[in-house]
PDB file of C-alpha atoms and ligand atoms in Angstrom:
ATOM      1  CA  UNK A  25     -18.506  40.072 270.788  1.00  0.00           C
ATOM      2  CA  UNK A  26     -19.934  36.362 271.026  1.00  0.00           C
ATOM      3  CA  UNK A  27     -22.660  35.461 268.323  1.00  0.00           C
ATOM      4  CA  UNK A  28     -24.946  33.933 270.268  1.00  0.00           C
ATOM      5  CA  UNK A  29     -24.732  36.520 272.877  1.00  0.00           C
ATOM      6  CA  UNK A  30     -25.375  39.444 270.401  1.00  0.00           C
ATOM      7  CA  UNK A  31     -28.206  37.884 268.918  1.00  0.00           C
ATOM      8  CA  UNK A  32     -30.229  37.038 272.608  1.00  0.00           C
ATOM      9  CA  UNK A  33     -29.441  40.429 273.388  1.00  0.00           C
ATOM     10  CA  UNK A  34     -30.619  42.224 270.132  1.00  0.00           C
ATOM     11  CA  UNK A  35     -33.781  40.212 270.093  1.00  0.00           C
ATOM     12  CA  UNK A  36     -35.205  39.401 273.444  1.00  0.00           C
ATOM     13  CA  UNK A  37     -34.853  35.631 272.915  1.00  0.00           C
ATOM     14  CA  UNK A  38     -32.662  33.097 275.390  1.00  0.00           C
ATOM     15  CA  UNK A  39     -29.354  32.391 274.685  1.00  0.00           C
ATOM     16  CA  UNK A  40     -30.320  28.800 273.963  1.00  0.00           C
ATOM     17  CA  UNK A  41     -32.943  30.171 271.589  1.00  0.00           C
ATOM     18  CA  UNK A  42     -30.131  32.217 270.045  1.00  0.00           C
ATOM     19  CA  UNK A  43     -27.753  29.086 269.522  1.00  0.00           C
ATOM     20  CA  UNK A  44     -30.952  27.195 268.077  1.00  0.00           C
ATOM     21  CA  UNK A  45     -31.355  29.712 265.843  1.00  0.00           C
ATOM     22  CA  UNK A  46     -27.908  30.104 264.536  1.00  0.00           C
ATOM     23  CA  UNK A  47     -27.952  26.102 264.396  1.00  0.00           C
ATOM     24  CA  UNK A  48     -30.780  26.512 261.623  1.00  0.00           C
ATOM     25  CA  UNK A  49     -28.738  29.486 259.535  1.00  0.00           C
ATOM     26  CA  UNK A  50     -30.663  32.282 260.739  1.00  0.00           C
ATOM     27  CA  UNK A  51     -28.025  34.591 261.329  1.00  0.00           C
ATOM     28  CA  UNK A  52     -25.820  36.159 258.863  1.00  0.00           C
ATOM     29  CA  UNK A  53     -23.243  37.752 258.738  1.00  0.00           C
ATOM     30  CA  UNK A  54     -21.709  39.707 256.374  1.00  0.00           C
ATOM     31  CA  UNK A  55     -23.169  37.504 254.112  1.00  0.00           C
ATOM     32  CA  UNK A  56     -22.606  34.023 255.314  1.00  0.00           C
ATOM     33  CA  UNK A  57     -24.687  32.472 258.033  1.00  0.00           C
ATOM     34  CA  UNK A  58     -22.317  31.192 261.266  1.00  0.00           C
ATOM     35  CA  UNK A  59     -22.482  27.802 262.557  1.00  0.00           C
ATOM     36  CA  UNK A  60     -21.223  28.265 266.122  1.00  0.00           C
ATOM     37  CA  UNK A  61     -22.395  30.388 268.799  1.00  0.00           C
ATOM     38  CA  UNK A  62     -19.317  30.955 269.488  1.00  0.00           C
ATOM     39  CA  UNK A  63     -18.004  32.998 266.626  1.00  0.00           C
ATOM     40  CA  UNK A  64     -16.912  36.522 267.536  1.00  0.00           C
ATOM     41  CA  UNK A  65     -18.356  39.505 265.961  1.00  0.00           C
ATOM     42  CA  UNK A  66     -18.033  43.341 265.894  1.00  0.00           C
ATOM     43  CA  UNK A  67     -21.334  44.535 266.455  1.00  0.00           C
ATOM     44  CA  UNK A  68     -20.521  48.303 265.071  1.00  0.00           C
ATOM     45  CA  UNK A  69     -19.222  46.936 261.827  1.00  0.00           C
ATOM     46  CA  UNK A  70     -20.097  43.980 260.888  1.00  0.00           C
ATOM     47  CA  UNK A  71     -23.679  43.511 258.764  1.00  0.00           C
ATOM     48  CA  UNK A  72     -25.846  41.056 260.688  1.00  0.00           C
ATOM     49  CA  UNK A  73     -29.100  40.110 259.481  1.00  0.00           C
ATOM     50  CA  UNK A  74     -31.393  37.300 262.214  1.00  0.00           C
ATOM     51  CA  UNK A  75     -34.257  35.223 260.476  1.00  0.00           C
ATOM     52  CA  UNK A  76     -33.842  37.684 257.430  1.00  0.00           C
ATOM     53  CA  UNK A  77     -34.211  41.408 259.306  1.00  0.00           C
ATOM     54  CA  UNK A  78     -31.167  43.806 259.288  1.00  0.00           C
ATOM     55  CA  UNK A  79     -30.166  44.047 262.673  1.00  0.00           C
ATOM     56  CA  UNK A  80     -29.746  47.922 263.837  1.00  0.00           C
ATOM     57  CA  UNK A  81     -27.461  47.394 266.511  1.00  0.00           C
ATOM     58  CA  UNK A  82     -27.979  49.738 269.656  1.00  0.00           C
ATOM     59  CA  UNK A  83     -25.651  48.745 273.110  1.00  0.00           C
ATOM     60  CA  UNK A  84     -28.720  49.979 274.880  1.00  0.00           C
ATOM     61  CA  UNK A  85     -32.700  50.941 274.307  1.00  0.00           C
ATOM     62  CA  UNK A  86     -34.485  53.716 275.289  1.00  0.00           C
ATOM     63  CA  UNK A  87     -38.162  53.848 274.961  1.00  0.00           C
ATOM     64  CA  UNK A  88     -41.095  56.288 275.487  1.00  0.00           C
ATOM     65  CA  UNK A  89     -44.021  55.267 276.821  1.00  0.00           C
ATOM     66  CA  UNK A  90     -47.571  57.033 276.460  1.00  0.00           C
ATOM     67  CA  UNK A  91     -49.284  55.199 279.382  1.00  0.00           C
ATOM     68  CA  UNK A  92     -52.716  54.276 279.817  1.00  0.00           C
ATOM     69  CA  UNK A  93     -54.100  54.444 283.199  1.00  0.00           C
ATOM     70  CA  UNK A  94     -55.017  50.766 284.752  1.00  0.00           C
ATOM     71  CA  UNK A  95     -51.436  49.461 283.748  1.00  0.00           C
ATOM     72  CA  UNK A  96     -48.594  49.513 286.320  1.00  0.00           C
ATOM     73  CA  UNK A  97     -44.791  50.528 285.936  1.00  0.00           C
ATOM     74  CA  UNK A  98     -43.464  47.180 286.987  1.00  0.00           C
ATOM     75  CA  UNK A  99     -41.887  43.903 285.472  1.00  0.00           C
ATOM     76  CA  UNK A 100     -43.802  41.837 286.340  1.00  0.00           C
ATOM     77  CA  UNK A 101     -47.311  42.693 288.067  1.00  0.00           C
ATOM     78  CA  UNK A 102     -49.375  39.144 289.628  1.00  0.00           C
ATOM     79  CA  UNK A 103     -52.855  41.554 288.855  1.00  0.00           C
ATOM     80  CA  UNK A 104     -52.701  44.111 286.817  1.00  0.00           C
ATOM     81  CA  UNK A 105     -50.823  44.618 283.329  1.00  0.00           C
ATOM     82  CA  UNK A 106     -47.680  46.109 283.242  1.00  0.00           C
ATOM     83  CA  UNK A 107     -46.120  48.943 280.949  1.00  0.00           C
ATOM     84  CA  UNK A 108     -43.975  45.919 279.772  1.00  0.00           C
ATOM     85  CA  UNK A 109     -46.048  44.204 278.151  1.00  0.00           C
ATOM     86  CA  UNK A 110     -47.191  47.216 275.761  1.00  0.00           C
ATOM     87  CA  UNK A 111     -43.577  47.455 274.503  1.00  0.00           C
ATOM     88  CA  UNK A 112     -44.092  45.747 270.750  1.00  0.00           C
ATOM     89  CA  UNK A 113     -42.041  42.723 269.743  1.00  0.00           C
ATOM     90  CA  UNK A 114     -39.165  44.885 267.754  1.00  0.00           C
ATOM     91  CA  UNK A 115     -38.328  46.689 270.650  1.00  0.00           C
ATOM     92  CA  UNK A 116     -38.355  44.057 273.165  1.00  0.00           C
ATOM     93  CA  UNK A 117     -35.145  42.756 274.352  1.00  0.00           C
ATOM     94  CA  UNK A 118     -33.746  41.862 278.049  1.00  0.00           C
ATOM     95  CA  UNK A 119     -33.432  43.462 280.551  1.00  0.00           C
ATOM     96  CA  UNK A 120     -35.694  46.700 280.159  1.00  0.00           C
ATOM     97  CA  UNK A 121     -37.549  47.899 283.010  1.00  0.00           C
ATOM     98  CA  UNK A 122     -38.911  51.215 284.203  1.00  0.00           C
ATOM     99  CA  UNK A 123     -36.819  53.813 284.971  1.00  0.00           C
ATOM    100  CA  UNK A 124     -39.289  56.025 287.578  1.00  0.00           C
ATOM    101  CA  UNK A 125     -42.840  55.062 288.384  1.00  0.00           C
ATOM    102  CA  UNK A 126     -45.964  57.005 288.030  1.00  0.00           C
ATOM    103  CA  UNK A 127     -49.101  55.467 289.735  1.00  0.00           C
ATOM    104  CA  UNK A 128     -51.478  53.121 288.122  1.00  0.00           C
ATOM    105  CA  UNK A 129     -54.176  55.800 287.361  1.00  0.00           C
ATOM    106  CA  UNK A 130     -51.362  58.416 285.777  1.00  0.00           C
ATOM    107  CA  UNK A 131     -50.867  58.701 282.238  1.00  0.00           C
ATOM    108  CA  UNK A 132     -48.415  59.833 280.311  1.00  0.00           C
ATOM    109  CA  UNK A 133     -44.321  59.781 279.429  1.00  0.00           C
ATOM    110  CA  UNK A 134     -43.047  56.835 280.986  1.00  0.00           C
ATOM    111  CA  UNK A 135     -39.311  55.912 280.461  1.00  0.00           C
ATOM    112  CA  UNK A 136     -37.939  52.581 279.643  1.00  0.00           C
ATOM    113  CA  UNK A 137     -34.597  51.434 279.487  1.00  0.00           C
ATOM    114  CA  UNK A 138     -32.237  48.501 279.567  1.00  0.00           C
ATOM    115  CA  UNK A 139     -29.323  50.987 280.521  1.00  0.00           C
ATOM    116  CA  UNK A 140     -29.185  50.571 284.325  1.00  0.00           C
ATOM    117  CA  UNK A 141     -26.269  53.504 285.016  1.00  0.00           C
ATOM    118  CA  UNK A 142     -28.340  56.182 282.741  1.00  0.00           C
ATOM    119  CA  UNK A 143     -31.488  55.258 285.057  1.00  0.00           C
ATOM    120  CA  UNK A 144     -29.554  55.312 288.342  1.00  0.00           C
ATOM    121  CA  UNK A 145     -28.111  58.657 287.368  1.00  0.00           C
ATOM    122  CA  UNK A 146     -31.778  60.106 286.147  1.00  0.00           C
ATOM    123  CA  UNK A 147     -33.356  58.704 289.057  1.00  0.00           C
ATOM    124  CA  UNK A 148     -30.785  60.374 291.667  1.00  0.00           C
ATOM    125  CA  UNK A 149     -32.168  62.840 293.388  1.00  0.00           C
ATOM    126  CA  UNK A 150     -28.639  64.406 293.025  1.00  0.00           C
ATOM    127  CA  UNK A 151     -29.500  65.042 289.171  1.00  0.00           C
ATOM    128  CA  UNK A 152     -32.610  67.242 290.050  1.00  0.00           C
ATOM    129  CA  UNK A 153     -34.290  66.271 286.382  1.00  0.00           C
ATOM    130  CA  UNK A 154     -37.606  68.022 286.141  1.00  0.00           C
ATOM    131  CA  UNK A 155     -40.781  65.901 285.774  1.00  0.00           C
ATOM    132  CA  UNK A 156     -43.448  68.316 284.250  1.00  0.00           C
ATOM    133  CA  UNK A 157     -47.380  67.256 284.627  1.00  0.00           C
ATOM    134  CA  UNK A 158     -50.614  68.270 283.680  1.00  0.00           C
ATOM    135  CA  UNK A 159     -52.648  68.090 286.212  1.00  0.00           C
ATOM    136  CA  UNK A 160     -56.508  68.606 286.683  1.00  0.00           C
ATOM    137  CA  UNK A 161     -57.652  69.436 289.935  1.00  0.00           C
ATOM    138  CA  UNK A 162     -61.349  68.905 291.987  1.00  0.00           C
ATOM    139  CA  UNK A 163     -61.260  72.473 292.774  1.00  0.00           C
ATOM    140  CA  UNK A 164     -60.088  75.890 290.509  1.00  0.00           C
ATOM    141  CA  UNK A 165     -56.134  76.232 291.370  1.00  0.00           C
ATOM    142  CA  UNK A 166     -55.429  79.430 293.040  1.00  0.00           C
ATOM    143  CA  UNK A 167     -52.311  81.894 293.614  1.00  0.00           C
ATOM    144  CA  UNK A 168     -51.972  80.901 297.122  1.00  0.00           C
ATOM    145  CA  UNK A 169     -51.656  76.972 295.830  1.00  0.00           C
ATOM    146  CA  UNK A 170     -48.574  78.336 293.356  1.00  0.00           C
ATOM    147  CA  UNK A 171     -46.950  80.549 296.612  1.00  0.00           C
ATOM    148  CA  UNK A 172     -47.088  77.278 298.633  1.00  0.00           C
ATOM    149  CA  UNK A 173     -45.660  74.834 296.033  1.00  0.00           C
ATOM    150  CA  UNK A 174     -43.369  77.501 294.884  1.00  0.00           C
ATOM    151  CA  UNK A 175     -41.992  77.706 298.606  1.00  0.00           C
ATOM    152  CA  UNK A 176     -41.545  74.003 298.603  1.00  0.00           C
ATOM    153  CA  UNK A 177     -44.341  72.830 299.970  1.00  0.00           C
ATOM    154  CA  UNK A 178     -44.775  70.326 303.534  1.00  0.00           C
ATOM    155  CA  UNK A 179     -46.631  67.165 302.645  1.00  0.00           C
ATOM    156  CA  UNK A 180     -48.777  64.816 304.827  1.00  0.00           C
ATOM    157  CA  UNK A 181     -45.966  62.747 307.649  1.00  0.00           C
ATOM    158  CA  UNK A 182     -44.354  66.568 307.938  1.00  0.00           C
ATOM    159  CA  UNK A 183     -42.059  65.864 304.018  1.00  0.00           C
ATOM    160  CA  UNK A 184     -40.483  69.282 302.722  1.00  0.00           C
ATOM    161  CA  UNK A 185     -41.309  69.305 299.160  1.00  0.00           C
ATOM    162  CA  UNK A 186     -38.284  71.354 297.038  1.00  0.00           C
ATOM    163  CA  UNK A 187     -39.780  74.315 295.028  1.00  0.00           C
ATOM    164  CA  UNK A 188     -41.762  73.285 292.689  1.00  0.00           C
ATOM    165  CA  UNK A 189     -43.007  75.530 289.306  1.00  0.00           C
ATOM    166  CA  UNK A 190     -46.888  75.966 289.348  1.00  0.00           C
ATOM    167  CA  UNK A 191     -48.016  77.509 285.809  1.00  0.00           C
ATOM    168  CA  UNK A 192     -52.122  78.005 285.221  1.00  0.00           C
ATOM    169  CA  UNK A 193     -53.616  76.967 282.024  1.00  0.00           C
ATOM    170  CA  UNK A 194     -56.687  79.074 280.237  1.00  0.00           C
ATOM    171  CA  UNK A 195     -58.622  76.257 282.217  1.00  0.00           C
ATOM    172  CA  UNK A 196     -58.860  77.079 286.491  1.00  0.00           C
ATOM    173  CA  UNK A 197     -59.092  73.339 287.167  1.00  0.00           C
ATOM    174  CA  UNK A 198     -55.798  72.484 285.151  1.00  0.00           C
ATOM    175  CA  UNK A 199     -52.036  73.244 285.994  1.00  0.00           C
ATOM    176  CA  UNK A 200     -48.992  72.122 284.804  1.00  0.00           C
ATOM    177  CA  UNK A 201     -46.534  71.534 288.081  1.00  0.00           C
ATOM    178  CA  UNK A 202     -43.244  70.965 287.301  1.00  0.00           C
ATOM    179  CA  UNK A 203     -40.892  69.211 290.107  1.00  0.00           C
ATOM    180  CA  UNK A 204     -37.172  67.871 290.542  1.00  0.00           C
ATOM    181  CA  UNK A 205     -37.973  64.860 292.895  1.00  0.00           C
ATOM    182  CA  UNK A 206     -40.287  62.076 292.612  1.00  0.00           C
ATOM    183  CA  UNK A 207     -41.590  61.487 296.170  1.00  0.00           C
ATOM    184  CA  UNK A 208     -44.159  58.260 296.366  1.00  0.00           C
ATOM    185  CA  UNK A 209     -47.204  59.807 295.132  1.00  0.00           C
ATOM    186  CA  UNK A 210     -45.913  63.201 295.635  1.00  0.00           C
ATOM    187  CA  UNK A 211     -47.597  65.392 293.252  1.00  0.00           C
ATOM    188  CA  UNK A 212     -51.447  64.347 294.835  1.00  0.00           C
ATOM    189  CA  UNK A 213     -50.068  64.815 298.248  1.00  0.00           C
ATOM    190  CA  UNK A 214     -48.687  68.450 297.377  1.00  0.00           C
ATOM    191  CA  UNK A 215     -52.376  68.810 296.000  1.00  0.00           C
ATOM    192  CA  UNK A 216     -53.922  67.717 299.228  1.00  0.00           C
ATOM    193  CA  UNK A 217     -51.643  69.476 301.203  1.00  0.00           C
ATOM    194  CA  UNK A 218     -52.663  72.564 299.796  1.00  0.00           C
ATOM    195  CA  UNK A 219     -56.117  72.096 300.254  1.00  0.00           C
ATOM    196  CA  UNK A 220     -56.787  70.286 296.990  1.00  0.00           C
ATOM    197  CA  UNK A 221     -56.984  66.903 294.753  1.00  0.00           C
ATOM    198  CA  UNK A 222     -55.787  65.637 292.324  1.00  0.00           C
ATOM    199  CA  UNK A 223     -58.698  64.079 289.122  1.00  0.00           C
ATOM    200  CA  UNK A 224     -56.641  63.553 286.720  1.00  0.00           C
ATOM    201  CA  UNK A 225     -52.881  63.469 285.732  1.00  0.00           C
ATOM    202  CA  UNK A 226     -50.492  63.071 283.079  1.00  0.00           C
ATOM    203  CA  UNK A 227     -46.652  63.152 282.443  1.00  0.00           C
ATOM    204  CA  UNK A 228     -45.912  65.295 279.568  1.00  0.00           C
ATOM    205  CA  UNK A 229     -41.757  65.502 280.285  1.00  0.00           C
ATOM    206  CA  UNK A 230     -38.939  64.282 282.169  1.00  0.00           C
ATOM    207  CA  UNK A 231     -36.073  66.616 281.818  1.00  0.00           C
ATOM    208  CA  UNK A 232     -35.987  68.249 278.020  1.00  0.00           C
ATOM    209  CA  UNK A 233     -37.789  65.422 276.550  1.00  0.00           C
ATOM    210  CA  UNK A 234     -41.137  66.081 276.102  1.00  0.00           C
ATOM    211  CA  UNK A 235     -43.462  62.928 275.578  1.00  0.00           C
ATOM    212  CA  UNK A 236     -44.524  62.994 272.000  1.00  0.00           C
ATOM    213  CA  UNK A 237     -47.948  64.778 271.221  1.00  0.00           C
ATOM    214  CA  UNK A 238     -48.231  62.382 268.491  1.00  0.00           C
ATOM    215  CA  UNK A 239     -47.689  58.826 270.040  1.00  0.00           C
ATOM    216  CA  UNK A 240     -51.452  57.224 270.823  1.00  0.00           C
ATOM    217  CA  UNK A 241     -51.810  56.694 274.086  1.00  0.00           C
ATOM    218  CA  UNK A 242     -50.556  52.657 275.600  1.00  0.00           C
ATOM    219  CA  UNK A 243     -47.815  53.273 272.292  1.00  0.00           C
ATOM    220  CA  UNK A 244     -44.217  53.364 272.394  1.00  0.00           C
ATOM    221  CA  UNK A 245     -41.261  54.804 270.697  1.00  0.00           C
ATOM    222  CA  UNK A 246     -37.395  54.504 270.368  1.00  0.00           C
ATOM    223  CA  UNK A 247     -35.782  57.308 272.133  1.00  0.00           C
ATOM    224  CA  UNK A 248     -32.846  57.975 269.050  1.00  0.00           C
ATOM    225  CA  UNK A 249     -29.151  58.328 271.431  1.00  0.00           C
ATOM    226  CA  UNK A 250     -29.200  61.517 270.233  1.00  0.00           C
ATOM    227  CA  UNK A 251     -32.230  62.848 271.783  1.00  0.00           C
ATOM    228  CA  UNK A 252     -31.068  60.771 275.292  1.00  0.00           C
ATOM    229  CA  UNK A 253     -28.987  63.668 275.677  1.00  0.00           C
ATOM    230  CA  UNK A 254     -31.867  66.411 276.140  1.00  0.00           C
ATOM    231  CA  UNK A 255     -32.705  64.188 279.852  1.00  0.00           C
ATOM    232  CA  UNK A 256     -30.717  66.372 281.851  1.00  0.00           C
ATOM    233  CA  UNK A 257     -31.224  69.321 280.126  1.00  0.00           C
ATOM    234  CA  UNK A 258     -34.151  71.726 281.643  1.00  0.00           C
ATOM    235  CA  UNK A 259     -37.146  72.234 279.534  1.00  0.00           C
ATOM    236  CA  UNK A 260     -37.720  70.303 275.551  1.00  0.00           C
TER     237      UNK A 260
HETATM  238  N1  URA B 325     -47.340  62.008 291.356  1.00  0.00           N
HETATM  239  C1  URA B 325     -48.413  61.580 291.482  1.00  0.00           C
HETATM  240  O1  URA B 325     -49.085  62.012 292.890  1.00  0.00           O
HETATM  241  N2  URA B 325     -48.483  60.444 291.085  1.00  0.00           N
HETATM  242  C2  URA B 325     -47.700  60.004 290.043  1.00  0.00           C
HETATM  243  O2  URA B 325     -48.019  59.128 289.106  1.00  0.00           O
HETATM  244  C3  URA B 325     -46.335  60.847 289.289  1.00  0.00           C
HETATM  245  C4  URA B 325     -46.286  61.861 290.572  1.00  0.00           C
END
């Protein structure tokens, strides 16, 4: 791979800025500064230092964000802060996007990556990747609601949902809900179709990866490659 491409991809700067860094002898390969952007390197085996920082090469980045309410799952937005703006500088790179959406007022696990193929597979309805939510309801949860969800509730507009698992908690207003699809406002519409209303929503798991309980609201952490393999398993 060309060193200017590598530098731009791994640091999130433009190819032109990467070339400028190289000119300023800020890119060191195996102990020697490179002087030209067209030098070829082996990302897996060469030791590369950019602006004094050792680069731990990853072809793709996988990030867990604990989304706060008030942010939108988009790459750009004219009106509201986006989840991408919460990514710290050391995890920024070109091509990152949120794989799947939470509503502006929903909190919790947003998966951000630059791996389009993996995101596409994860989001495909055929993959049936589980999403688990902690749902706070206006009225207490009932057995009828649990049965309706389990049999595949029909939401407004006549759309039938796939069977979903509802788990009671010790607070009658709070349930866990596990769904395997991602219709628009699905959890809120399911609650409404069952005669209730969501007052607070938080996603706590995607596939076999649970939201890190030590990750504060608004913060991110990298998901390591071996953890990513859990994305398609059922429970964390
Ligand atoms: N279902 C909803 O209604 N909202 C979300 O943000 C996620 C799932």
